[in-house]
mmCIF file of C-alpha atoms and ligand atoms in Angstrom:
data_model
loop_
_atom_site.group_PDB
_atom_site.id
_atom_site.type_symbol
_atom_site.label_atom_id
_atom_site.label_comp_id
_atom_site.label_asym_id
_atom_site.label_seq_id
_atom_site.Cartn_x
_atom_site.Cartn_y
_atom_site.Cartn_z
ATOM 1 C CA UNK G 1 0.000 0.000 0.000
ATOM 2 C CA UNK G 2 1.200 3.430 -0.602
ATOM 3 C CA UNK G 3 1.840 5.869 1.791
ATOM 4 C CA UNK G 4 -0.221 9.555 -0.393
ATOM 5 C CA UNK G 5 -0.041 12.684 1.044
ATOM 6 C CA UNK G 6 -1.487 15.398 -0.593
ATOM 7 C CA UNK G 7 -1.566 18.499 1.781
ATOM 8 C CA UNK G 8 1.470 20.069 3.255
ATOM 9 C CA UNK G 9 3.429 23.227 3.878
ATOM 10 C CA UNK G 10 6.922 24.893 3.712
ATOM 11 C CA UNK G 11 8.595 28.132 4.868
ATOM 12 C CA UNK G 12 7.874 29.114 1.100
ATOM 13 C CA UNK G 13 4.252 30.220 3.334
ATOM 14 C CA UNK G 14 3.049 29.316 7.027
ATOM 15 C CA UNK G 15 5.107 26.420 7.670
ATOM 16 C CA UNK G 16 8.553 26.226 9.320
ATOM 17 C CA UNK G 17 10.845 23.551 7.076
ATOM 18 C CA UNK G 18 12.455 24.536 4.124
ATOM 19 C CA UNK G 19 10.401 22.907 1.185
ATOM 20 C CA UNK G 20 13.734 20.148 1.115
ATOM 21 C CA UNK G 21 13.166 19.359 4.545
ATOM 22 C CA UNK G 22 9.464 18.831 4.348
ATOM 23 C CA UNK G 23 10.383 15.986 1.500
ATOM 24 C CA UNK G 24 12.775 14.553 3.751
ATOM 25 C CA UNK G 25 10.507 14.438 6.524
ATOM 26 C CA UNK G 26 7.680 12.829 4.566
ATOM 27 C CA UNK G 27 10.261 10.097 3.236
ATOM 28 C CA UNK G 28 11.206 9.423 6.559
ATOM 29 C CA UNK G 29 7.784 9.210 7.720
ATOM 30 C CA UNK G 30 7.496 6.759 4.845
ATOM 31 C CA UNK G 31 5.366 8.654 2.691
ATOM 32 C CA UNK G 32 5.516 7.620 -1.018
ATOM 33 C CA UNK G 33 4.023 9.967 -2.906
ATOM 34 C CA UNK G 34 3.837 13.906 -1.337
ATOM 35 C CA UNK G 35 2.197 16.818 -2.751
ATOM 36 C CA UNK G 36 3.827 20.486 -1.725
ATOM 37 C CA UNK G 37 0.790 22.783 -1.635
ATOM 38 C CA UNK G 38 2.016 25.937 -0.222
ATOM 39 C CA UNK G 39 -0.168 28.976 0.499
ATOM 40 C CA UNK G 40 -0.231 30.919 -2.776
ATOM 41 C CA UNK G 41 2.729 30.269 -4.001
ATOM 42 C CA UNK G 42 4.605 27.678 -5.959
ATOM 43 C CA UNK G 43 7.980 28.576 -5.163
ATOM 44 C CA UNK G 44 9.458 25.706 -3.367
ATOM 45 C CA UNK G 45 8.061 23.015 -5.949
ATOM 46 C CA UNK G 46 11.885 23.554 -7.933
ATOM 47 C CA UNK G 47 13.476 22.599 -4.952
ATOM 48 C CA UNK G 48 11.176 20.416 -3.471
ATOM 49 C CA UNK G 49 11.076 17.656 -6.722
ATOM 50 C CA UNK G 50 14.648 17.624 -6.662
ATOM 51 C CA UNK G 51 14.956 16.939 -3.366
ATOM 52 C CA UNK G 52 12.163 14.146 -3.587
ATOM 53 C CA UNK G 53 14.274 12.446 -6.926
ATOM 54 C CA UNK G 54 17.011 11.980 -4.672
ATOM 55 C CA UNK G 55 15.135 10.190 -2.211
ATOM 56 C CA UNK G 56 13.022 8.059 -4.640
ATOM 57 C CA UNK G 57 10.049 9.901 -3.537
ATOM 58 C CA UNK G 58 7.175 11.228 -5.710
ATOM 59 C CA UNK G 59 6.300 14.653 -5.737
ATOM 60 C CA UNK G 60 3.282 15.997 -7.063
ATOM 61 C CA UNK G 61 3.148 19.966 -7.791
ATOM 62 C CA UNK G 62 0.810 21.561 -5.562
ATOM 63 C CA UNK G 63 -1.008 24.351 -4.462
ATOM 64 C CA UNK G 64 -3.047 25.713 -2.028
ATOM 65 C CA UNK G 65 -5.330 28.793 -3.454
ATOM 66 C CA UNK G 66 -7.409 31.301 -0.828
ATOM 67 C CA UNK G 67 -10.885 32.063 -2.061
ATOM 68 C CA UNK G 68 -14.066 34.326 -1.191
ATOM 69 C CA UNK G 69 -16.818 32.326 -1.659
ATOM 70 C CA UNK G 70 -20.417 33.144 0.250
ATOM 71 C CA UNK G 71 -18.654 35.317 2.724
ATOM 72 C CA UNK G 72 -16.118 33.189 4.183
ATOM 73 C CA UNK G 73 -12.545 31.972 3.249
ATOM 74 C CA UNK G 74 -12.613 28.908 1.353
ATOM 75 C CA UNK G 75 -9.261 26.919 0.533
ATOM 76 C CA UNK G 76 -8.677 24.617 -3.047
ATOM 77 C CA UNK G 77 -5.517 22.997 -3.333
ATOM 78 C CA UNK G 78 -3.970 22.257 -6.921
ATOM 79 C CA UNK G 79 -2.791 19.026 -7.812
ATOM 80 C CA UNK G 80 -0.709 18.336 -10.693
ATOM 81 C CA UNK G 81 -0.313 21.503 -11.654
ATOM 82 C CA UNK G 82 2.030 23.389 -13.782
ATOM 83 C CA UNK G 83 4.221 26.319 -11.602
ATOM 84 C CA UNK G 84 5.218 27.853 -14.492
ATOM 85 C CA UNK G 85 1.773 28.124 -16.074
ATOM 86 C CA UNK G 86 1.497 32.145 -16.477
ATOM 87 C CA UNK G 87 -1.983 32.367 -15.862
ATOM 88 C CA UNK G 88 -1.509 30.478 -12.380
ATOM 89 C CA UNK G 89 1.805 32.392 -11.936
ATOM 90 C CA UNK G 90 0.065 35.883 -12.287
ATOM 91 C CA UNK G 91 -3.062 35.056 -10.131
ATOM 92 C CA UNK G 92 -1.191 33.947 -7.731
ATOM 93 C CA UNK G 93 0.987 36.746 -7.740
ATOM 94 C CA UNK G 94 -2.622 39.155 -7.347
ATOM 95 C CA UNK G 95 -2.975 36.949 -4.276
ATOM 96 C CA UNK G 96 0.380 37.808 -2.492
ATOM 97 C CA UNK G 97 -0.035 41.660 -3.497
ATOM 98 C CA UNK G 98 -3.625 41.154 -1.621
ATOM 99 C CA UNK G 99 -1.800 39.743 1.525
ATOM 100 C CA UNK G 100 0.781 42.595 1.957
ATOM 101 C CA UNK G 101 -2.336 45.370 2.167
ATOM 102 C CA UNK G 102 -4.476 42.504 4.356
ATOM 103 C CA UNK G 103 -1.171 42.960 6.551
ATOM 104 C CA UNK G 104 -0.864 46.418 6.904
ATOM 105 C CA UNK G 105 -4.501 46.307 7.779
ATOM 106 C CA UNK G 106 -4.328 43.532 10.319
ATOM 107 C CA UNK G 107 -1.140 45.142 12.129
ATOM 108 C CA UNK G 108 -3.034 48.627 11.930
ATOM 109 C CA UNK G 109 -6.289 46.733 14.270
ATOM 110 C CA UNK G 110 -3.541 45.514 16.381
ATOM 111 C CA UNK G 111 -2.255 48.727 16.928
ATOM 112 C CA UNK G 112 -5.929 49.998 17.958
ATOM 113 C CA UNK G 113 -6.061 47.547 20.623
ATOM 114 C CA UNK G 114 -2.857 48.374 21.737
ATOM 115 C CA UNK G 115 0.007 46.026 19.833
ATOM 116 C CA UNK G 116 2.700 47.405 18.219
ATOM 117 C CA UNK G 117 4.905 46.670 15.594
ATOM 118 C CA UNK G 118 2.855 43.392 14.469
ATOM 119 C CA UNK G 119 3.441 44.396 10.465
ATOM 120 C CA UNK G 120 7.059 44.564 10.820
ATOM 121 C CA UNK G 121 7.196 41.314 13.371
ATOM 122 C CA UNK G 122 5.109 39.265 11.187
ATOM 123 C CA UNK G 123 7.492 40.222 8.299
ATOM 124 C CA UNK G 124 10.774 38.843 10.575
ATOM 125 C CA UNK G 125 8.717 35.681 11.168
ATOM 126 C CA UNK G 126 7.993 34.907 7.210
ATOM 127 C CA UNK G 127 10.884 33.566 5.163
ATOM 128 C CA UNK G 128 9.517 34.031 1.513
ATOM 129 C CA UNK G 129 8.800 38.120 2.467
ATOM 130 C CA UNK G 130 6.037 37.836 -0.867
ATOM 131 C CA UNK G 131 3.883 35.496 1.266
ATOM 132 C CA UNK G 132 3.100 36.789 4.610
ATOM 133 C CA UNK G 133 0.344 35.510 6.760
ATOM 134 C CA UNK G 134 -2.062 35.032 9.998
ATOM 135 C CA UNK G 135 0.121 32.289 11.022
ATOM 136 C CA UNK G 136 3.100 35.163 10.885
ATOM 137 C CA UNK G 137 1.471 37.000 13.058
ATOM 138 C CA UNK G 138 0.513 34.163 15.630
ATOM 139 C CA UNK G 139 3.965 33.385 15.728
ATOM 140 C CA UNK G 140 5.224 36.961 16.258
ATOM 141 C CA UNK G 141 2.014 37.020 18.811
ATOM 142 C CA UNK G 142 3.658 34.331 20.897
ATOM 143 C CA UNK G 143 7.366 35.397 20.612
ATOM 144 C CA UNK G 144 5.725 38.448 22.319
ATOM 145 C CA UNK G 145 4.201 36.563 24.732
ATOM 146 C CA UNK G 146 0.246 38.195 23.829
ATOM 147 C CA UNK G 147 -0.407 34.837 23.763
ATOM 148 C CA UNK G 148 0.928 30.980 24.989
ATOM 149 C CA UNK G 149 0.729 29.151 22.250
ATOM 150 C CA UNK G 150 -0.637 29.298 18.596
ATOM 151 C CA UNK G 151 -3.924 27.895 18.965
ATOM 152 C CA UNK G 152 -4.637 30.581 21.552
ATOM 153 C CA UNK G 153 -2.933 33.298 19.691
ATOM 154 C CA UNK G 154 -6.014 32.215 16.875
ATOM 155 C CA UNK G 155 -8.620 32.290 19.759
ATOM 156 C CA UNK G 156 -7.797 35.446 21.364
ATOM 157 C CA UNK G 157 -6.671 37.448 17.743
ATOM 158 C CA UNK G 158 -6.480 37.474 14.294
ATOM 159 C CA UNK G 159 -10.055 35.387 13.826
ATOM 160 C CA UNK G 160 -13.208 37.065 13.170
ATOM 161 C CA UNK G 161 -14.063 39.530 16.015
ATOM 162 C CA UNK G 162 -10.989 39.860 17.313
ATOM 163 C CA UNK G 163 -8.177 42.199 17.564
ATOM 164 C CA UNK G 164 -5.918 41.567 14.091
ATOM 165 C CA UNK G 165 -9.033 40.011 12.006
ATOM 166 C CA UNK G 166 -10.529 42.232 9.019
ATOM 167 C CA UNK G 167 -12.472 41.169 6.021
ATOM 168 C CA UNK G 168 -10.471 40.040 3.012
ATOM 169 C CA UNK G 169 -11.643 39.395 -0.652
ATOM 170 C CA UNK G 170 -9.482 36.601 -2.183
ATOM 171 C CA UNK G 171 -10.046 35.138 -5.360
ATOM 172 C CA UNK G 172 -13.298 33.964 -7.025
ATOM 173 C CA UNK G 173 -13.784 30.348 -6.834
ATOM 174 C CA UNK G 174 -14.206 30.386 -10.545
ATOM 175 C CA UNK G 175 -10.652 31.880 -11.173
ATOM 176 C CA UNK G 176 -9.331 29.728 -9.039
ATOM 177 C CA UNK G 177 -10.582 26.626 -9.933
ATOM 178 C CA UNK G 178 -9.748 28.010 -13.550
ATOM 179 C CA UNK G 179 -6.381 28.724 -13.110
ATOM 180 C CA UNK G 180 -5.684 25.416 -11.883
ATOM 181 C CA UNK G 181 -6.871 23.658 -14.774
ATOM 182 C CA UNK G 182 -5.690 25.887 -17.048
ATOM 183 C CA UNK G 183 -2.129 24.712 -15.800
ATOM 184 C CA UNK G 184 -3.278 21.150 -16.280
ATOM 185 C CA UNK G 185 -4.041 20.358 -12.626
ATOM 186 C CA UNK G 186 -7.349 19.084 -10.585
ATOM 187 C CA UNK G 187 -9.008 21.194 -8.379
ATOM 188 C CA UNK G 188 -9.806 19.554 -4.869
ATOM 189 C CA UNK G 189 -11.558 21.321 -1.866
ATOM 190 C CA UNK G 190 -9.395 21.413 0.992
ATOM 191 C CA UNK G 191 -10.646 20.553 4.873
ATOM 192 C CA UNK G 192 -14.315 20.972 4.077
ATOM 193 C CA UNK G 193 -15.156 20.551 7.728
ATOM 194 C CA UNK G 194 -13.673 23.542 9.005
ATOM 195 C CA UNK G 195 -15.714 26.280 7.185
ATOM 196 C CA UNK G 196 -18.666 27.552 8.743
ATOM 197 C CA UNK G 197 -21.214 26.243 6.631
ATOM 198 C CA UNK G 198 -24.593 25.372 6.853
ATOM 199 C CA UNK G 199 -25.394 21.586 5.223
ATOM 200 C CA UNK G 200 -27.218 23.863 2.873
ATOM 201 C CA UNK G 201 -24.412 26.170 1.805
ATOM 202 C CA UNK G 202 -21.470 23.413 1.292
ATOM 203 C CA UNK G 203 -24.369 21.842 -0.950
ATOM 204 C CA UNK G 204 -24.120 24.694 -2.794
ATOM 205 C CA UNK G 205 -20.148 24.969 -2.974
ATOM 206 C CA UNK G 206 -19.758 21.594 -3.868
ATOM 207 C CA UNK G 207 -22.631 22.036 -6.766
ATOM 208 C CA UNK G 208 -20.864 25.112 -7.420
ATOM 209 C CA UNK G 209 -17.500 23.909 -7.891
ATOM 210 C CA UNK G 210 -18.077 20.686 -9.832
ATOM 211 C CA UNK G 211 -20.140 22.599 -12.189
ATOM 212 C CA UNK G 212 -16.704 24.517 -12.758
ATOM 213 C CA UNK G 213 -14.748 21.470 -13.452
ATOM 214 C CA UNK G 214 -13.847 20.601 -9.523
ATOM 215 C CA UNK G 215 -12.894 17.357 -9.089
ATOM 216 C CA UNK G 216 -12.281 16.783 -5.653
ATOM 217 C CA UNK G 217 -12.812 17.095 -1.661
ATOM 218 C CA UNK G 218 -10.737 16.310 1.403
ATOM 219 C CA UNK G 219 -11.903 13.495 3.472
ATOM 220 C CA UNK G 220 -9.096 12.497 5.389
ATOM 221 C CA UNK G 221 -7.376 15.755 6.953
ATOM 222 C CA UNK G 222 -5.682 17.023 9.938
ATOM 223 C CA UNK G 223 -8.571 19.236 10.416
ATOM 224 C CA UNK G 224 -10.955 16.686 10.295
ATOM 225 C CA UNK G 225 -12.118 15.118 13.831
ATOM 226 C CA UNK G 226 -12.032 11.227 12.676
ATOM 227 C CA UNK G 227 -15.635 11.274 13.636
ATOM 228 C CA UNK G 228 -15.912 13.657 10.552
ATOM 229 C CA UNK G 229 -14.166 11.068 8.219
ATOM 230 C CA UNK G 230 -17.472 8.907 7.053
ATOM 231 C CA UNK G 231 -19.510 12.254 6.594
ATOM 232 C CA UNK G 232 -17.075 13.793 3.993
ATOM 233 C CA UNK G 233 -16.842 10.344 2.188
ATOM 234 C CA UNK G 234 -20.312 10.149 1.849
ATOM 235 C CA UNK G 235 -20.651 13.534 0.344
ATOM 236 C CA UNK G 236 -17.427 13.295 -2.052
ATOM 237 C CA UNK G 237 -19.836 9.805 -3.160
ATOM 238 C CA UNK G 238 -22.962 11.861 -3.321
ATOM 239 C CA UNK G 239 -21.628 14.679 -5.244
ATOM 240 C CA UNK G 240 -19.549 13.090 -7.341
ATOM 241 C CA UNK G 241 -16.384 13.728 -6.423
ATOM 242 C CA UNK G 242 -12.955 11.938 -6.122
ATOM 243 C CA UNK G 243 -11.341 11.796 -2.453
ATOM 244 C CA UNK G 244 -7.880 12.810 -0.836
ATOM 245 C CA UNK G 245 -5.535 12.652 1.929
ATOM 246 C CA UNK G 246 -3.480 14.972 3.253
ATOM 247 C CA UNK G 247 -2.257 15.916 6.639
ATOM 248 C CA UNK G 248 -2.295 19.995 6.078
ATOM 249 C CA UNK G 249 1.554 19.393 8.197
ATOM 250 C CA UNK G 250 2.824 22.895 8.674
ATOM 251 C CA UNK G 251 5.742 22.406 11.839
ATOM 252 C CA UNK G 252 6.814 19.692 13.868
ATOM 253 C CA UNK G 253 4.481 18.985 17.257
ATOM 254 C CA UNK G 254 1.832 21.023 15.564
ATOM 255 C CA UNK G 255 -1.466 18.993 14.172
ATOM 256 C CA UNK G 256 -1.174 16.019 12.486
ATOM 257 C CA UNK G 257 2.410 15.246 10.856
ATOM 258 C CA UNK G 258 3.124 14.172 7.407
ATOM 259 C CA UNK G 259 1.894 10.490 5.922
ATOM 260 C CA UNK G 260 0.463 10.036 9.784
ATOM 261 C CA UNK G 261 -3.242 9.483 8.621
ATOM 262 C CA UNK G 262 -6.137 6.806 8.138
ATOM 263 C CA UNK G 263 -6.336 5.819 4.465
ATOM 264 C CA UNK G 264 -9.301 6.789 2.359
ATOM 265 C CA UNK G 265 -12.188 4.550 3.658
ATOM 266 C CA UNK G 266 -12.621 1.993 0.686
ATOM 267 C CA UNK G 267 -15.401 3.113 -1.057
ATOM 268 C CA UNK G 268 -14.582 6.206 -1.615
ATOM 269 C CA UNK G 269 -13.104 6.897 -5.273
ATOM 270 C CA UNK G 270 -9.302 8.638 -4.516
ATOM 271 C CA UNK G 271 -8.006 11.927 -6.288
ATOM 272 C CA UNK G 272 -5.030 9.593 -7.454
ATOM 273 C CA UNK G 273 -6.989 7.141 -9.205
ATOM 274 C CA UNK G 274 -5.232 6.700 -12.925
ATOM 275 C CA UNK G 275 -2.593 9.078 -12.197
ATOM 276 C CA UNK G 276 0.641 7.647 -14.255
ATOM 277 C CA UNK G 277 2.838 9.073 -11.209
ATOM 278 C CA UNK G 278 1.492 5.909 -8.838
ATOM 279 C CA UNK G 279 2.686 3.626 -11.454
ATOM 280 C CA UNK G 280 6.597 5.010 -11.360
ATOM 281 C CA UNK G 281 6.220 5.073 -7.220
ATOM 282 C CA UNK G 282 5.150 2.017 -7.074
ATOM 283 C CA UNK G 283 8.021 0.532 -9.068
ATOM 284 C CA UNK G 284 9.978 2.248 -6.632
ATOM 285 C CA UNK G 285 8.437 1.185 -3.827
ATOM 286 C CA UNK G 286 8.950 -2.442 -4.974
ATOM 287 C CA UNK G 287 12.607 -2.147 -6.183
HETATM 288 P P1 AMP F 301 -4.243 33.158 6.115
HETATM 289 O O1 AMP F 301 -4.328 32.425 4.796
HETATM 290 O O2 AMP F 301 -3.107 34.109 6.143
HETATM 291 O O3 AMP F 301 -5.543 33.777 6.508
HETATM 292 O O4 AMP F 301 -3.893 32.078 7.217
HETATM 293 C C1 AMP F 301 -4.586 30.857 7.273
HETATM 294 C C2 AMP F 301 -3.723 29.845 8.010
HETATM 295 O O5 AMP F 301 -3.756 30.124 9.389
HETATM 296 C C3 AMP F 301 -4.217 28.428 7.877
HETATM 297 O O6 AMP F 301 -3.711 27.831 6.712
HETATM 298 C C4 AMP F 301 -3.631 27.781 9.104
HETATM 299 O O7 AMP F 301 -2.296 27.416 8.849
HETATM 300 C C5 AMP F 301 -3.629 28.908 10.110
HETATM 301 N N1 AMP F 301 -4.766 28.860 11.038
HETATM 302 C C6 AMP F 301 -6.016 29.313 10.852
HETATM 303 N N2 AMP F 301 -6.769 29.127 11.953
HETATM 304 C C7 AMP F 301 -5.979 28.526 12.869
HETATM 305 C C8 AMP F 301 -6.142 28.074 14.221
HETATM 306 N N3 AMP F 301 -7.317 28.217 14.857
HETATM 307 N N4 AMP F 301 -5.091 27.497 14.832
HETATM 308 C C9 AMP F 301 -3.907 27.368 14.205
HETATM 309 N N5 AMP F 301 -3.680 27.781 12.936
HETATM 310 C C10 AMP F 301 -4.697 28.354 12.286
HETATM 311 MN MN1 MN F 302 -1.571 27.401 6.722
HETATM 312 MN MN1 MN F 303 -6.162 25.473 4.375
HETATM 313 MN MN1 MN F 304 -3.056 23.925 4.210
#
């Protein structure tokens, strides 16, 4: 059986390995095949395939693309896709510009309520200075001890309501699920349990986003309580749509790591289903 991860990040956005590292991890973990899906970027993919050839590990191109959809943040990872496609490349790029003004914005509540200096410490905190981030700040947040940990640094800012939280608009589901296939990719929606949806409303995203050429949904995620595991499977069944795994690993002792998952629950059809890069993995897997 093959170890498929499809859902992880570098420093190249909110995690803390260098996109080499991550591979490394994952092959030590004994993950076979690993998808980098960064935050809105595709920068570490170079890196990160030649680090996986060298240790006989697959790497699928990935990304992980912030949307608007009904008034809430909505993520779609990329699989497969192409980095150097220029119509991925450029709305991407939109994307990061949108995060630096987000930022200023962000560090500018912070300062109403009293903290200083967040822009400039979330900056310090992010490696790839074109990608910056809530999880910057929550890490600047606890360096400055506003808050013990990162989960807490979540509760008490930067989500709605809170000190550090203002309204975004990200892309439109239909660019991004168009960009992504326009660079040869499939569209999957990423941790569908953890937007605030009614039953209703996901209905009508995942109606929505097959009828833009969608393919797939999470089911078996990090975010995902395992009670949540059957419910997902049974939608991605009802609605069509193909399955996948991935453990959304962004540091070490935080959430789920890398290849440590449940597999896919066996009637559910998986995103990696005819995909000629199992075939070469599992040669190597057997070798
Ligand atoms: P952003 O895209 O900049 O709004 O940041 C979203 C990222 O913040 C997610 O991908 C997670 O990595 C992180 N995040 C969001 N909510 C939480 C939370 N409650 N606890 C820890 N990390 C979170
Ligand atoms: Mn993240
Ligand atoms: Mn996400
Ligand atoms: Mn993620």
């Amino acid at each position: 059986m093959l170890n498929i991860d499809l859902h992880c990040h570098s420093n190249v956005s909110d995690g803390v390995l260098p996109p080499a590292d991550v591979v490394a991890r994952a092959a030590a973990n004994g993950v076979h095949v690993l998808a980098l899906t960064d935050h809105d970027d595709v920068s570490g993919l170079t890196t990160a395939r030649a680090a996986a050839a060298e240790m006989q590990m697959t790497l699928i191109p990935g990304v992980e693309i912030s949307v608007s959809w009904g008034a809430q943040t909505v993520h779609i990872v990329g699989l497969r896709i192409d980095p150097l496609n220029p119509e991925l490349a450029e709305g991407l790029l939109a994307i990061r510009r949108g995060r630096i003004e987000r930022a200023r914005r962000m560090s500018d509540d912070l300062t109403r309520h009293g903290i200083v200096g967040a822009y400039d410490g979330a900056y310090a905190v992010a490696v790839n200075k074109q990608m910056v981030g809530r999880t910057h700040f929550a890490r600047w947040l606890v360096a400055q001890g506003h808050a013990p940990d990162l989960r807490s640094a979540f509760r008490r800012f930067l989500t709605r309501g809170n000190p550090g939280y203002v309204d975004h608009e990200w892309a439109s589901l239909e660019n991004a699920v168009r960009w992504i296939r326009a660079s040869g990719g499939m569209a999957v929606i990423a941790h569908p349990g953890r937007y605030a949806f009614t039953a209703r409303e996901l209905h009508l995203l995942l109606d929505a986003f097959r009828a833009l050429g969608g393919e797939g949904i999470e089911v078996i995620t990090g975010s995902h309580h395992p009670s949540e595991y059957g419910k997902f499977a049974d939608l991605a069944r009802a609605f069509g749509l193909k399955a996948s795994r991935g453990a959304d690993f962004h540091a070490p002792g935080e959430g789920v790591d890398i290849g440590r998952l449940p597999a896919l629950p066996h009637y559910c059809k998986p995103v990696w289903q005819g995909w000629p890069e199992l075939e070469q993995s599992l040669s190597l897997s057997l070798a």
